[in-house]
Structure formats: structure tokens, C-alpha cells
Amino acid sequence: QVQLVESGGGLVQAGGSLRLSCTASGRITSFVASGWYRQAPGMQRESVATITAGGSPTYADSVVGRFTISRDKYGRTVYLQMNDLKPEDTAVYYCRQVVAPGVDAWGKGTLVTVSS
């Protein structure tokens, strides 16, 4: 079983930066892909950024040029660097790790609040 723990959320003013981290533990033999998702109050969860095992990132249009996803060498920790934050970025951010085709794990989320 894979467990994910996110950290790095908090309160920041518009224009500020935060770096989220997600560390995986448990029985892990490989990583297919990693990703960050977010869910604002009253909204559906949406994909923010994903990265493949090969290191290819994809981003939601709303965060292109502001957010960067990366992983450590072994893939157990995935990061989301968030710059130029906007109030509309306020949400609970979730980490997801796909450890095999059709097998994934989710973290419990970390709250990011951006004040105007």
C-alpha cells in the first residue's frame, strides 16, 4: 500500500510563491506518473500539473508559466513550485501517484489560500 503526504500549503498574498511537496512511502516498485490536482470550494477537482516517469510535464492552461512540477531522482517526492499566485489559485491541492497502470494513490490534500 502506498501512502502520500503533502506539505507546503499555507496563506500567501497575491503575487507570492509556495512550494508544495508530496512524499510517497510504502511498497513502491515503480512510478508511472505523478500529478497535482486541486479542488476549490464548490468546484470539481481539476488537474493542475502532471509529470511522466520520463519527466515530461503537462500543465493546466491557467497555470502555464507560473507553476512548475518536478520529481526527485527516485520519484518518491514530487514538487509543485507555484509562483505569481492569484486568488483564484485558492484550493485544496492533492497529490496523486500512479504506481502501475490502473493503480494510483492520493494524498489527503494541503490547503493553499491566496489573499488579494
Short mmCIF file of N, CA, C and O in Angstrom, two decimals:
data_model
loop_
_atom_site.label_atom_id
_atom_site.label_comp_id
_atom_site.label_asym_id
_atom_site.label_seq_id
_atom_site.Cartn_x
_atom_site.Cartn_y
_atom_site.Cartn_z
N GLN A 1 0.84 -1.20 0.00
CA GLN A 1 0.00 0.00 0.00
C GLN A 1 0.87 1.24 0.00
O GLN A 1 1.87 1.30 0.70
N VAL A 2 0.48 2.22 -0.80
CA VAL A 2 1.25 3.45 -0.94
C VAL A 2 0.56 4.57 -0.17
O VAL A 2 -0.66 4.75 -0.26
N GLN A 3 1.34 5.30 0.60
CA GLN A 3 0.81 6.46 1.31
C GLN A 3 1.50 7.71 0.79
O GLN A 3 2.70 7.72 0.53
N LEU A 4 0.72 8.76 0.65
CA LEU A 4 1.24 10.04 0.18
C LEU A 4 0.97 11.10 1.23
O LEU A 4 -0.14 11.18 1.78
N VAL A 5 1.97 11.93 1.47
CA VAL A 5 1.81 13.02 2.42
C VAL A 5 2.24 14.31 1.75
O VAL A 5 3.38 14.42 1.28
N GLU A 6 1.31 15.25 1.68
CA GLU A 6 1.61 16.56 1.09
C GLU A 6 2.00 17.55 2.19
O GLU A 6 1.55 17.43 3.34
N SER A 7 2.78 18.53 1.80
CA SER A 7 3.13 19.62 2.70
C SER A 7 3.44 20.86 1.89
O SER A 7 3.60 20.79 0.67
N GLY A 8 3.49 22.00 2.58
CA GLY A 8 3.89 23.23 1.92
C GLY A 8 2.77 24.22 1.67
O GLY A 8 3.02 25.33 1.22
N GLY A 9 1.54 23.81 1.95
CA GLY A 9 0.43 24.75 1.77
C GLY A 9 0.45 25.85 2.82
O GLY A 9 1.22 25.81 3.78
N GLY A 10 -0.40 26.83 2.63
CA GLY A 10 -0.48 27.91 3.58
C GLY A 10 -1.16 29.12 3.01
O GLY A 10 -1.80 29.06 1.94
N LEU A 11 -1.02 30.23 3.71
CA LEU A 11 -1.61 31.50 3.31
C LEU A 11 -0.53 32.38 2.70
O LEU A 11 0.54 32.56 3.30
N VAL A 12 -0.82 32.93 1.54
CA VAL A 12 0.14 33.80 0.87
C VAL A 12 -0.61 34.92 0.18
O VAL A 12 -1.76 34.75 -0.23
N GLN A 13 0.04 36.06 0.04
CA GLN A 13 -0.56 37.17 -0.68
C GLN A 13 -0.45 36.96 -2.17
O GLN A 13 0.46 36.27 -2.66
N ALA A 14 -1.35 37.57 -2.90
CA ALA A 14 -1.30 37.50 -4.36
C ALA A 14 0.07 37.97 -4.84
O ALA A 14 0.63 38.95 -4.33
N GLY A 15 0.60 37.24 -5.81
CA GLY A 15 1.93 37.53 -6.31
C GLY A 15 3.03 36.76 -5.62
O GLY A 15 4.18 36.74 -6.09
N GLY A 16 2.70 36.11 -4.53
CA GLY A 16 3.68 35.34 -3.77
C GLY A 16 3.90 33.96 -4.33
O GLY A 16 3.35 33.58 -5.37
N SER A 17 4.72 33.18 -3.62
CA SER A 17 5.09 31.84 -4.05
C SER A 17 4.95 30.84 -2.93
O SER A 17 5.07 31.18 -1.75
N LEU A 18 4.70 29.61 -3.31
CA LEU A 18 4.70 28.47 -2.40
C LEU A 18 5.28 27.28 -3.13
O LEU A 18 5.17 27.19 -4.36
N ARG A 19 5.85 26.37 -2.37
CA ARG A 19 6.34 25.12 -2.94
C ARG A 19 5.69 23.96 -2.18
O ARG A 19 5.90 23.80 -0.99
N LEU A 20 4.94 23.17 -2.92
CA LEU A 20 4.30 22.00 -2.35
C LEU A 20 5.19 20.78 -2.56
O LEU A 20 5.86 20.66 -3.59
N SER A 21 5.16 19.89 -1.57
CA SER A 21 5.90 18.64 -1.67
C SER A 21 4.95 17.49 -1.39
O SER A 21 4.00 17.62 -0.61
N CYS A 22 5.23 16.36 -2.00
CA CYS A 22 4.44 15.15 -1.80
C CYS A 22 5.41 13.98 -1.75
O CYS A 22 6.10 13.71 -2.74
N THR A 23 5.45 13.32 -0.62
CA THR A 23 6.36 12.20 -0.44
C THR A 23 5.59 10.90 -0.32
O THR A 23 4.64 10.81 0.45
N ALA A 24 6.03 9.92 -1.09
CA ALA A 24 5.38 8.61 -1.10
C ALA A 24 6.16 7.63 -0.22
O ALA A 24 7.38 7.64 -0.20
N SER A 25 5.42 6.79 0.47
CA SER A 25 6.03 5.72 1.26
C SER A 25 5.22 4.45 1.06
O SER A 25 4.11 4.48 0.56
N GLY A 26 5.82 3.35 1.46
CA GLY A 26 5.13 2.08 1.29
C GLY A 26 5.78 1.24 0.23
O GLY A 26 6.89 1.50 -0.23
N ARG A 27 5.05 0.23 -0.20
CA ARG A 27 5.58 -0.73 -1.16
C ARG A 27 5.45 -0.15 -2.56
O ARG A 27 4.37 -0.17 -3.16
N ILE A 28 6.55 0.37 -3.05
CA ILE A 28 6.55 1.02 -4.36
C ILE A 28 7.66 0.41 -5.20
O ILE A 28 8.81 0.37 -4.77
N THR A 29 7.31 -0.06 -6.36
CA THR A 29 8.34 -0.62 -7.24
C THR A 29 8.57 0.24 -8.47
O THR A 29 9.60 0.11 -9.12
N SER A 30 7.61 1.09 -8.79
CA SER A 30 7.79 1.94 -9.96
C SER A 30 6.81 3.10 -9.90
O SER A 30 5.86 3.08 -9.11
N PHE A 31 7.08 4.08 -10.71
CA PHE A 31 6.18 5.20 -10.86
C PHE A 31 5.85 5.38 -12.33
O PHE A 31 6.75 5.42 -13.17
N VAL A 32 4.59 5.47 -12.62
CA VAL A 32 4.17 5.70 -14.00
C VAL A 32 4.06 7.19 -14.25
O VAL A 32 4.51 7.71 -15.27
N ALA A 33 3.42 7.88 -13.32
CA ALA A 33 3.23 9.31 -13.45
C ALA A 33 2.89 9.89 -12.08
O ALA A 33 2.45 9.17 -11.17
N SER A 34 3.10 11.18 -11.96
CA SER A 34 2.76 11.89 -10.73
C SER A 34 1.99 13.14 -11.12
O SER A 34 2.15 13.66 -12.24
N GLY A 35 1.19 13.63 -10.19
CA GLY A 35 0.43 14.81 -10.54
C GLY A 35 -0.08 15.57 -9.35
O GLY A 35 -0.16 15.03 -8.24
N TRP A 36 -0.39 16.82 -9.60
CA TRP A 36 -1.04 17.67 -8.62
C TRP A 36 -2.41 18.08 -9.16
O TRP A 36 -2.54 18.42 -10.33
N TYR A 37 -3.37 18.02 -8.28
CA TYR A 37 -4.74 18.37 -8.61
C TYR A 37 -5.22 19.35 -7.55
O TYR A 37 -4.64 19.44 -6.46
N ARG A 38 -6.29 20.07 -7.85
CA ARG A 38 -6.81 20.99 -6.85
C ARG A 38 -8.33 21.03 -6.91
O ARG A 38 -8.93 20.75 -7.95
N GLN A 39 -8.89 21.38 -5.77
CA GLN A 39 -10.34 21.50 -5.69
C GLN A 39 -10.69 22.73 -4.87
O GLN A 39 -10.37 22.80 -3.67
N ALA A 40 -11.30 23.68 -5.54
CA ALA A 40 -11.76 24.89 -4.86
C ALA A 40 -13.15 24.65 -4.30
O ALA A 40 -13.87 23.76 -4.77
N PRO A 41 -13.57 25.42 -3.31
CA PRO A 41 -14.91 25.24 -2.73
C PRO A 41 -16.00 25.30 -3.79
O PRO A 41 -16.04 26.22 -4.61
N GLY A 42 -16.85 24.30 -3.78
CA GLY A 42 -17.96 24.26 -4.71
C GLY A 42 -17.60 23.88 -6.13
O GLY A 42 -18.46 23.91 -7.01
N MET A 43 -16.34 23.52 -6.34
CA MET A 43 -15.89 23.19 -7.69
C MET A 43 -15.45 21.74 -7.75
O MET A 43 -15.20 21.10 -6.74
N GLN A 44 -15.35 21.23 -8.97
CA GLN A 44 -14.84 19.88 -9.17
C GLN A 44 -13.32 19.88 -9.08
O GLN A 44 -12.67 20.89 -9.34
N ARG A 45 -12.77 18.73 -8.74
CA ARG A 45 -11.32 18.59 -8.71
C ARG A 45 -10.79 18.69 -10.14
O ARG A 45 -11.36 18.10 -11.06
N GLU A 46 -9.69 19.41 -10.30
CA GLU A 46 -9.11 19.59 -11.62
C GLU A 46 -7.62 19.29 -11.59
O GLU A 46 -6.97 19.45 -10.56
N SER A 47 -7.13 18.90 -12.73
CA SER A 47 -5.70 18.65 -12.86
C SER A 47 -4.96 19.96 -12.98
O SER A 47 -5.37 20.86 -13.71
N VAL A 48 -3.87 20.08 -12.25
CA VAL A 48 -3.04 21.28 -12.30
C VAL A 48 -1.77 21.01 -13.10
O VAL A 48 -1.41 21.76 -14.00
N ALA A 49 -1.10 19.92 -12.76
CA ALA A 49 0.15 19.58 -13.43
C ALA A 49 0.42 18.09 -13.26
O ALA A 49 0.12 17.54 -12.21
N THR A 50 0.98 17.48 -14.29
CA THR A 50 1.36 16.08 -14.22
C THR A 50 2.75 15.92 -14.81
O THR A 50 3.21 16.76 -15.60
N ILE A 51 3.40 14.85 -14.42
CA ILE A 51 4.72 14.55 -14.95
C ILE A 51 4.85 13.05 -15.11
O ILE A 51 4.45 12.28 -14.23
N THR A 52 5.37 12.62 -16.24
CA THR A 52 5.52 11.20 -16.51
C THR A 52 6.80 10.66 -15.89
O THR A 52 7.66 11.42 -15.44
N ALA A 53 6.93 9.35 -15.92
CA ALA A 53 8.16 8.73 -15.42
C ALA A 53 9.37 9.23 -16.20
O ALA A 53 10.48 9.32 -15.67
N GLY A 54 9.14 9.56 -17.45
CA GLY A 54 10.22 10.08 -18.27
C GLY A 54 10.52 11.55 -18.06
O GLY A 54 11.47 12.08 -18.64
N GLY A 55 9.69 12.20 -17.24
CA GLY A 55 9.95 13.59 -16.89
C GLY A 55 9.23 14.61 -17.73
O GLY A 55 9.52 15.81 -17.64
N SER A 56 8.29 14.19 -18.54
CA SER A 56 7.56 15.13 -19.39
C SER A 56 6.40 15.74 -18.63
O SER A 56 5.51 15.02 -18.17
N PRO A 57 6.40 17.07 -18.47
CA PRO A 57 5.32 17.71 -17.72
C PRO A 57 4.18 18.19 -18.61
O PRO A 57 4.38 18.47 -19.80
N THR A 58 3.01 18.28 -18.03
CA THR A 58 1.88 18.94 -18.67
C THR A 58 1.23 19.84 -17.61
O THR A 58 1.27 19.53 -16.42
N TYR A 59 0.64 20.93 -18.07
CA TYR A 59 0.06 21.90 -17.16
C TYR A 59 -1.32 22.33 -17.62
O TYR A 59 -1.61 22.39 -18.82
N ALA A 60 -2.15 22.68 -16.66
CA ALA A 60 -3.40 23.33 -16.98
C ALA A 60 -3.10 24.71 -17.57
O ALA A 60 -2.11 25.35 -17.19
N ASP A 61 -3.94 25.15 -18.49
CA ASP A 61 -3.70 26.44 -19.14
C ASP A 61 -3.60 27.57 -18.11
O ASP A 61 -2.83 28.52 -18.30
N SER A 62 -4.35 27.47 -17.05
CA SER A 62 -4.41 28.55 -16.06
C SER A 62 -3.12 28.72 -15.26
O SER A 62 -2.94 29.75 -14.60
N VAL A 63 -2.23 27.73 -15.31
CA VAL A 63 -1.02 27.82 -14.50
C VAL A 63 0.25 27.83 -15.34
O VAL A 63 1.36 27.92 -14.79
N VAL A 64 0.12 27.73 -16.64
CA VAL A 64 1.30 27.73 -17.51
C VAL A 64 2.12 28.99 -17.29
O VAL A 64 1.58 30.10 -17.26
N GLY A 65 3.41 28.79 -17.11
CA GLY A 65 4.30 29.93 -16.91
C GLY A 65 4.42 30.35 -15.46
O GLY A 65 5.28 31.17 -15.11
N ARG A 66 3.58 29.81 -14.60
CA ARG A 66 3.61 30.18 -13.17
C ARG A 66 3.97 28.98 -12.28
O ARG A 66 4.63 29.17 -11.27
N PHE A 67 3.51 27.80 -12.64
CA PHE A 67 3.74 26.61 -11.83
C PHE A 67 4.73 25.68 -12.53
O PHE A 67 4.75 25.60 -13.76
N THR A 68 5.52 24.97 -11.73
CA THR A 68 6.46 24.00 -12.26
C THR A 68 6.39 22.74 -11.42
O THR A 68 6.53 22.79 -10.20
N ILE A 69 6.19 21.60 -12.10
CA ILE A 69 6.18 20.31 -11.42
C ILE A 69 7.53 19.63 -11.63
O ILE A 69 8.12 19.74 -12.71
N SER A 70 8.00 18.96 -10.59
CA SER A 70 9.27 18.24 -10.71
C SER A 70 9.26 17.06 -9.75
O SER A 70 8.38 16.96 -8.88
N ARG A 71 10.21 16.17 -9.92
CA ARG A 71 10.31 15.00 -9.06
C ARG A 71 11.76 14.82 -8.63
O ARG A 71 12.68 15.29 -9.29
N ASP A 72 11.96 14.10 -7.54
CA ASP A 72 13.32 13.76 -7.16
C ASP A 72 13.79 12.59 -8.02
O ASP A 72 13.03 12.05 -8.83
N LYS A 73 15.02 12.23 -7.86
CA LYS A 73 15.64 11.22 -8.72
C LYS A 73 14.87 9.90 -8.70
O LYS A 73 14.78 9.21 -9.72
N TYR A 74 14.33 9.52 -7.56
CA TYR A 74 13.69 8.21 -7.44
C TYR A 74 12.18 8.27 -7.62
O TYR A 74 11.52 7.24 -7.60
N GLY A 75 11.66 9.49 -7.77
CA GLY A 75 10.24 9.63 -8.00
C GLY A 75 9.38 9.56 -6.77
O GLY A 75 8.15 9.68 -6.86
N ARG A 76 9.99 9.41 -5.59
CA ARG A 76 9.18 9.28 -4.39
C ARG A 76 8.66 10.63 -3.91
O ARG A 76 7.67 10.69 -3.18
N THR A 77 9.32 11.68 -4.28
CA THR A 77 8.87 13.01 -3.89
C THR A 77 8.61 13.85 -5.14
O THR A 77 9.45 13.91 -6.03
N VAL A 78 7.46 14.41 -5.20
CA VAL A 78 7.10 15.29 -6.32
C VAL A 78 6.81 16.67 -5.75
O VAL A 78 6.25 16.80 -4.65
N TYR A 79 7.22 17.68 -6.48
CA TYR A 79 7.11 19.05 -6.03
C TYR A 79 6.21 19.85 -6.99
O TYR A 79 6.09 19.53 -8.17
N LEU A 80 5.64 20.91 -6.45
CA LEU A 80 4.93 21.87 -7.28
C LEU A 80 5.37 23.25 -6.82
O LEU A 80 4.99 23.70 -5.73
N GLN A 81 6.18 23.89 -7.63
CA GLN A 81 6.58 25.26 -7.36
C GLN A 81 5.53 26.19 -7.96
O GLN A 81 5.27 26.13 -9.16
N MET A 82 4.96 27.02 -7.11
CA MET A 82 3.89 27.91 -7.54
C MET A 82 4.34 29.35 -7.36
O MET A 82 4.59 29.78 -6.23
N ASN A 83 4.45 30.07 -8.45
CA ASN A 83 4.85 31.47 -8.43
C ASN A 83 3.71 32.35 -8.92
O ASN A 83 2.79 31.88 -9.58
N ASP A 84 3.81 33.63 -8.60
CA ASP A 84 2.80 34.60 -9.03
C ASP A 84 1.39 34.09 -8.72
O ASP A 84 0.51 34.06 -9.59
N LEU A 85 1.20 33.69 -7.50
CA LEU A 85 -0.09 33.12 -7.11
C LEU A 85 -1.20 34.16 -7.18
O LEU A 85 -0.99 35.35 -6.92
N LYS A 86 -2.37 33.68 -7.53
CA LYS A 86 -3.55 34.52 -7.68
C LYS A 86 -4.66 34.02 -6.76
O LYS A 86 -4.68 32.83 -6.40
N PRO A 87 -5.58 34.89 -6.39
CA PRO A 87 -6.67 34.44 -5.52
C PRO A 87 -7.41 33.24 -6.08
O PRO A 87 -7.88 32.38 -5.31
N GLU A 88 -7.51 33.15 -7.40
CA GLU A 88 -8.22 32.02 -7.99
C GLU A 88 -7.45 30.71 -7.90
O GLU A 88 -7.98 29.65 -8.26
N ASP A 89 -6.22 30.76 -7.40
CA ASP A 89 -5.46 29.53 -7.14
C ASP A 89 -5.82 28.92 -5.79
O ASP A 89 -5.36 27.83 -5.46
N THR A 90 -6.62 29.63 -5.01
CA THR A 90 -7.02 29.12 -3.70
C THR A 90 -7.79 27.82 -3.85
O THR A 90 -8.78 27.75 -4.58
N ALA A 91 -7.31 26.79 -3.16
CA ALA A 91 -7.92 25.46 -3.26
C ALA A 91 -7.19 24.50 -2.32
O ALA A 91 -6.12 24.84 -1.80
N VAL A 92 -7.76 23.33 -2.19
CA VAL A 92 -7.02 22.23 -1.57
C VAL A 92 -6.28 21.52 -2.70
O VAL A 92 -6.89 21.15 -3.71
N TYR A 93 -5.00 21.34 -2.52
CA TYR A 93 -4.15 20.72 -3.53
C TYR A 93 -3.87 19.28 -3.12
O TYR A 93 -3.44 19.01 -1.98
N TYR A 94 -4.07 18.37 -4.06
CA TYR A 94 -3.88 16.94 -3.83
C TYR A 94 -2.78 16.40 -4.73
O TYR A 94 -2.68 16.77 -5.90
N CYS A 95 -2.03 15.51 -4.17
CA CYS A 95 -1.00 14.81 -4.92
C CYS A 95 -1.53 13.44 -5.33
O CYS A 95 -2.28 12.80 -4.58
N ARG A 96 -1.14 12.99 -6.48
CA ARG A 96 -1.51 11.66 -6.97
C ARG A 96 -0.28 11.00 -7.55
O ARG A 96 0.49 11.63 -8.29
N GLN A 97 -0.09 9.73 -7.21
CA GLN A 97 0.98 8.94 -7.79
C GLN A 97 0.37 7.71 -8.46
O GLN A 97 -0.39 6.98 -7.84
N VAL A 98 0.71 7.52 -9.70
CA VAL A 98 0.31 6.31 -10.42
C VAL A 98 1.50 5.36 -10.38
O VAL A 98 2.55 5.63 -10.96
N VAL A 99 1.32 4.26 -9.66
CA VAL A 99 2.46 3.37 -9.44
C VAL A 99 2.45 2.18 -10.38
O VAL A 99 3.44 1.44 -10.46
N ALA A 100 1.36 1.99 -11.06
CA ALA A 100 1.24 0.93 -12.07
C ALA A 100 0.01 1.27 -12.88
O ALA A 100 -0.85 2.04 -12.43
N PRO A 101 -0.10 0.76 -14.09
CA PRO A 101 -1.30 1.03 -14.90
C PRO A 101 -2.57 0.67 -14.12
O PRO A 101 -2.75 -0.46 -13.67
N GLY A 102 -3.40 1.67 -13.89
CA GLY A 102 -4.65 1.44 -13.18
C GLY A 102 -4.54 1.43 -11.68
O GLY A 102 -5.53 1.20 -10.97
N VAL A 103 -3.35 1.68 -11.16
CA VAL A 103 -3.14 1.66 -9.71
C VAL A 103 -2.58 3.01 -9.28
O VAL A 103 -1.49 3.39 -9.70
N ASP A 104 -3.35 3.72 -8.47
CA ASP A 104 -2.87 5.02 -8.03
C ASP A 104 -3.17 5.26 -6.56
O ASP A 104 -3.92 4.52 -5.94
N ALA A 105 -2.54 6.28 -6.03
CA ALA A 105 -2.74 6.69 -4.65
C ALA A 105 -2.89 8.19 -4.59
O ALA A 105 -2.29 8.91 -5.41
N TRP A 106 -3.68 8.65 -3.63
CA TRP A 106 -3.92 10.07 -3.45
C TRP A 106 -3.53 10.49 -2.03
O TRP A 106 -3.72 9.74 -1.08
N GLY A 107 -3.03 11.71 -1.93
CA GLY A 107 -2.80 12.28 -0.62
C GLY A 107 -4.08 12.89 -0.07
O GLY A 107 -5.11 12.94 -0.76
N LYS A 108 -4.01 13.36 1.17
CA LYS A 108 -5.19 13.91 1.81
C LYS A 108 -5.39 15.39 1.51
O LYS A 108 -6.42 15.96 1.84
N GLY A 109 -4.39 16.00 0.90
CA GLY A 109 -4.54 17.39 0.48
C GLY A 109 -3.88 18.39 1.41
O GLY A 109 -3.72 18.15 2.60
N THR A 110 -3.51 19.51 0.82
CA THR A 110 -2.95 20.63 1.59
C THR A 110 -3.61 21.91 1.08
O THR A 110 -3.76 22.09 -0.14
N LEU A 111 -4.01 22.75 2.00
CA LEU A 111 -4.76 23.95 1.65
C LEU A 111 -3.84 25.09 1.26
O LEU A 111 -2.90 25.42 1.98
N VAL A 112 -4.14 25.69 0.13
CA VAL A 112 -3.45 26.89 -0.33
C VAL A 112 -4.47 28.02 -0.39
O VAL A 112 -5.50 27.89 -1.05
N THR A 113 -4.18 29.09 0.31
CA THR A 113 -5.07 30.25 0.32
C THR A 113 -4.29 31.47 -0.13
O THR A 113 -3.24 31.78 0.44
N VAL A 114 -4.79 32.11 -1.17
CA VAL A 114 -4.13 33.29 -1.73
C VAL A 114 -5.02 34.49 -1.47
O VAL A 114 -6.16 34.55 -1.96
N SER A 115 -4.52 35.44 -0.74
CA SER A 115 -5.29 36.64 -0.42
C SER A 115 -4.99 37.75 -1.43
O SER A 115 -3.89 37.85 -1.95
N SER A 116 -6.00 38.56 -1.67
CA SER A 116 -5.85 39.63 -2.66
C SER A 116 -5.32 40.89 -2.01
O SER A 116 -5.22 41.02 -0.81
#
